[in-house]
Short mmCIF file of C-alpha atoms and ligand atoms in Angstrom, two decimals:
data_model
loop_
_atom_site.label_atom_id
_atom_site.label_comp_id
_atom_site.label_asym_id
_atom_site.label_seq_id
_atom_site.Cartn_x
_atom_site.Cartn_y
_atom_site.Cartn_z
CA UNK A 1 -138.08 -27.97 152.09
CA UNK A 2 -136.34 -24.65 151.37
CA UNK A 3 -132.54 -24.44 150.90
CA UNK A 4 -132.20 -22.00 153.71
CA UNK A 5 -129.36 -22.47 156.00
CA UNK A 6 -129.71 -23.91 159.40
CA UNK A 7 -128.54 -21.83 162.32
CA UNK A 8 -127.12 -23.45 164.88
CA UNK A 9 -127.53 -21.28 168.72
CA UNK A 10 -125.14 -22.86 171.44
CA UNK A 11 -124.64 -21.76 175.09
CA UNK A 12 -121.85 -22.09 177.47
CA UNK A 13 -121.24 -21.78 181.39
CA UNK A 14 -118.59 -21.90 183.80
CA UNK A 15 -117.86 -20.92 187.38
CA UNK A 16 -114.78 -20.96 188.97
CA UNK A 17 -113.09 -20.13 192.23
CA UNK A 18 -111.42 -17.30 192.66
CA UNK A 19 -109.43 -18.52 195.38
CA UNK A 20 -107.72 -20.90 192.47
CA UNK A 21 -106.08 -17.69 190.68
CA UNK A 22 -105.12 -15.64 194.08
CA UNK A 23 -101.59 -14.99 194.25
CA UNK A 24 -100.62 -15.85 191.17
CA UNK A 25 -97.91 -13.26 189.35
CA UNK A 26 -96.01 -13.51 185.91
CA UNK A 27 -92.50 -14.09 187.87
CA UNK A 28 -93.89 -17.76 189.76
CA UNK A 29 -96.86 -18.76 187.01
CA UNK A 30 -95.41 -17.54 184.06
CA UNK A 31 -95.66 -20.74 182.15
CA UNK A 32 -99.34 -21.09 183.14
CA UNK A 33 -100.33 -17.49 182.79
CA UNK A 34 -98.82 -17.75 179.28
CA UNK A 35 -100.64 -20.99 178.22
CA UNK A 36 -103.62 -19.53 179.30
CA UNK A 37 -103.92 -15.56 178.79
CA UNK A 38 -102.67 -13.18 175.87
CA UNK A 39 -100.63 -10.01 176.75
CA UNK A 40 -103.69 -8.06 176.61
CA UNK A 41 -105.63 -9.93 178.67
CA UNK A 42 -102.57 -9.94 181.69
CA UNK A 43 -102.40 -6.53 180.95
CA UNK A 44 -106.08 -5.67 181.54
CA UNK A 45 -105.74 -8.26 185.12
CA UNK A 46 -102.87 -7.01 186.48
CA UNK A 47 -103.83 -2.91 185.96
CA UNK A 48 -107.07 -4.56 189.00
CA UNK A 49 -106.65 -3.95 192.75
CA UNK A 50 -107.26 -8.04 192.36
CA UNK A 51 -106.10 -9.59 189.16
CA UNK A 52 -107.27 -13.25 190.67
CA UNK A 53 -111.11 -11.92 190.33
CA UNK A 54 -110.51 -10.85 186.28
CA UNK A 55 -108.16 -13.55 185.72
CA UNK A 56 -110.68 -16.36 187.15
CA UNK A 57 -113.52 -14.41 185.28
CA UNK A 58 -111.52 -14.96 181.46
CA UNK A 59 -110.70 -18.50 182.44
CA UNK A 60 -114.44 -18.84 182.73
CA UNK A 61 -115.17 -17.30 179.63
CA UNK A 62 -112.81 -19.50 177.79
CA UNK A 63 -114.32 -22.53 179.11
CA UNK A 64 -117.46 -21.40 178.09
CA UNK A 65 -117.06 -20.43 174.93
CA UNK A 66 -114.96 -23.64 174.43
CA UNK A 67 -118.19 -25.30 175.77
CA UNK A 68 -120.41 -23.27 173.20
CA UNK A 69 -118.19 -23.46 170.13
CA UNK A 70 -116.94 -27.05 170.47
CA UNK A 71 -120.61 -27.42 168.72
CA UNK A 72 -120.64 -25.70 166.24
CA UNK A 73 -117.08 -26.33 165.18
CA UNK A 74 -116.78 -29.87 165.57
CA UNK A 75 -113.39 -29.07 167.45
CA UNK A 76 -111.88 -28.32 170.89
CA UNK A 77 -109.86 -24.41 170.94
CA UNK A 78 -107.32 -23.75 172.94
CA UNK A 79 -107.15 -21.33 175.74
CA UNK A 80 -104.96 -18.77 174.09
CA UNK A 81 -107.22 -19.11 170.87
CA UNK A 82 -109.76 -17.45 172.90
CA UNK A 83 -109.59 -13.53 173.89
CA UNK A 84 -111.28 -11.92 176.10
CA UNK A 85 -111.11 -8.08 175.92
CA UNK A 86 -113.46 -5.24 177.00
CA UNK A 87 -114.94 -2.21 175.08
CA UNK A 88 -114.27 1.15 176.60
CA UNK A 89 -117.51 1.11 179.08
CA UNK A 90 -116.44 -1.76 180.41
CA UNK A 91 -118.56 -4.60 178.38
CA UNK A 92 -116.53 -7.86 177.85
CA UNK A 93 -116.41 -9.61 174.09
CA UNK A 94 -114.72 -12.29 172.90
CA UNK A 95 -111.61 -12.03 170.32
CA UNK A 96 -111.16 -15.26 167.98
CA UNK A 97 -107.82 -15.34 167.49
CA UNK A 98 -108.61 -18.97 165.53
CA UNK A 99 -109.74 -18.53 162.27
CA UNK A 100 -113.06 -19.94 162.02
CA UNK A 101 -116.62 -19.64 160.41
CA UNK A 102 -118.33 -16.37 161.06
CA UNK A 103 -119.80 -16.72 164.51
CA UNK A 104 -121.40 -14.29 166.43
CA UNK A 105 -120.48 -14.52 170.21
CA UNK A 106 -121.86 -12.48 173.07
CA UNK A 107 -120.35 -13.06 176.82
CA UNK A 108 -121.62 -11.89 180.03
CA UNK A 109 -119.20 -12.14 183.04
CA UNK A 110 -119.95 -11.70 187.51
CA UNK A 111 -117.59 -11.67 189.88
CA UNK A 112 -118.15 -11.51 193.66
CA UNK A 113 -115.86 -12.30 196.50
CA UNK A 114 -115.23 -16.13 196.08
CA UNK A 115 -116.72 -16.84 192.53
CA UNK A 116 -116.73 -15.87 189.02
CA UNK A 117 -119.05 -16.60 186.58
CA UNK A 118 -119.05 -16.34 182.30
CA UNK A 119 -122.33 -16.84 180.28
CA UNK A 120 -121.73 -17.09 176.42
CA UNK A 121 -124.35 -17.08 173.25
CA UNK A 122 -122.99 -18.20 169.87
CA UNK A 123 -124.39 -18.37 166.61
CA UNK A 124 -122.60 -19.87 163.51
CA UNK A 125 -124.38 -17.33 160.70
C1 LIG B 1 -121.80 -3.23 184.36
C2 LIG B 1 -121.95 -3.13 185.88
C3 LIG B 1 -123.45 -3.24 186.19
C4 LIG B 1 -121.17 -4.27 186.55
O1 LIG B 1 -121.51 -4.30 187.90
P1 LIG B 1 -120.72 -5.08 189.08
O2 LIG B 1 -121.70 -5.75 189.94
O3 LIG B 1 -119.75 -4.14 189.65
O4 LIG B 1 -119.84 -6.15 188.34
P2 LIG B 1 -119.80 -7.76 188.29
O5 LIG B 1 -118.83 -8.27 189.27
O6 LIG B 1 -121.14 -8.40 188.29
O7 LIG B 1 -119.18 -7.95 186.85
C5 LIG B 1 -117.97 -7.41 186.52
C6 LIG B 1 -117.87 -7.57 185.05
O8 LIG B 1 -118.92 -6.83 184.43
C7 LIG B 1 -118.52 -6.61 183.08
N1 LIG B 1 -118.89 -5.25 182.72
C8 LIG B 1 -118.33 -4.10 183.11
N2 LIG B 1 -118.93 -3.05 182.51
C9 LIG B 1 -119.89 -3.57 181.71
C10 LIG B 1 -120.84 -3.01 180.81
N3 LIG B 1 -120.92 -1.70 180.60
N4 LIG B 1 -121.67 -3.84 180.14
C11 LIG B 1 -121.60 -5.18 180.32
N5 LIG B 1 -120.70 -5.78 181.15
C12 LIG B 1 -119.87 -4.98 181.83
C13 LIG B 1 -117.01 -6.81 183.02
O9 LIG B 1 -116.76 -7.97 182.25
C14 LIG B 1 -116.60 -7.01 184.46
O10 LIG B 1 -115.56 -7.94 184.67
P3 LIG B 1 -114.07 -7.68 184.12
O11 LIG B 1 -113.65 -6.32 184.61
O12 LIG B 1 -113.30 -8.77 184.77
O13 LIG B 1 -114.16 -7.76 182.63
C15 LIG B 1 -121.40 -1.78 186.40
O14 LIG B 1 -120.03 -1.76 186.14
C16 LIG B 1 -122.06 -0.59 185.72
O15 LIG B 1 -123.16 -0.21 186.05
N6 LIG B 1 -121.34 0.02 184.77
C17 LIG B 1 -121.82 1.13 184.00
C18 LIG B 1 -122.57 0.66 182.79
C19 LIG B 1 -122.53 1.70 181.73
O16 LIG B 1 -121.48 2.14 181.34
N7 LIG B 1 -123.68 2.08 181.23
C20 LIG B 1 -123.74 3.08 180.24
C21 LIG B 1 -125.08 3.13 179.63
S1 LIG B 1 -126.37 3.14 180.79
#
């Protein structure tokens, strides 16, 4: 058998209510908004018309990336080791603030009026 290294390919889901993030502002949820989301990230929900829909949208992308990474890494990341930021059309990608094994990571996110939704592919290389 060759040498070669083995690949390893993980998903990870989540959905999420978006009812669960309504309402929520720095000045009453600071100390969960902090746990949870980098600067950029509040930034980027709080410029919306409604921040719960992009806010319950990154908490479901950092679930599922936790869900696809925990194996391949053997361990659990945090929230705020996980950002989620978009490119300038719009597309979301994950940031690893973690330092970590080169892994490849592509995201997909929905939102509609009572759900959102993340879909993550990772690949150690
Ligand atoms: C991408 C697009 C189909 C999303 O449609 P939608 O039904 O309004 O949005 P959904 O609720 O399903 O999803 C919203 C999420 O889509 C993602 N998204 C936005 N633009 C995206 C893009 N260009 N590619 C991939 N994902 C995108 C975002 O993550 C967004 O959520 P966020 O703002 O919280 O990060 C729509 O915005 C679109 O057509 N954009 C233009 C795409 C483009 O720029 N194409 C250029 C080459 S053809």
């Amino acid at each position: 058998m060759s040498a070669k290294k083995v690949k390893s390919m993980q998903t990870g889901v989540d959905i999420e209510d978006i009812s669960r993030f309504k309402g929520k502002t720095l000045e009453n949820d600071e100390h969960f908004l902090k746990r949870v989301y980098t600067k950029n990230e509040l930034d980027y929900c709080f410029s919306k018309k409604m921040p719960e829909k992009h806010l319950a949208a990154r908490f479901c992308a950092k679930e599922a990336v936790i869900k696809a990474l925990s194996n391949i890494l053997n361990k659990k990341l945090s929230y705020s080791q996980i950002e989620i930021l978009n490119t300038p059309n719009g597309a979301p990608y994950v940031n690893l603030l973690e330092k970590t094994q080169d892994i490849k990571i592509s995201l997909s996110l929905s939102h509609d009026r009572d759900k959102a939704i993340a879909f993550v592919i990772a690949q150690a290389g």
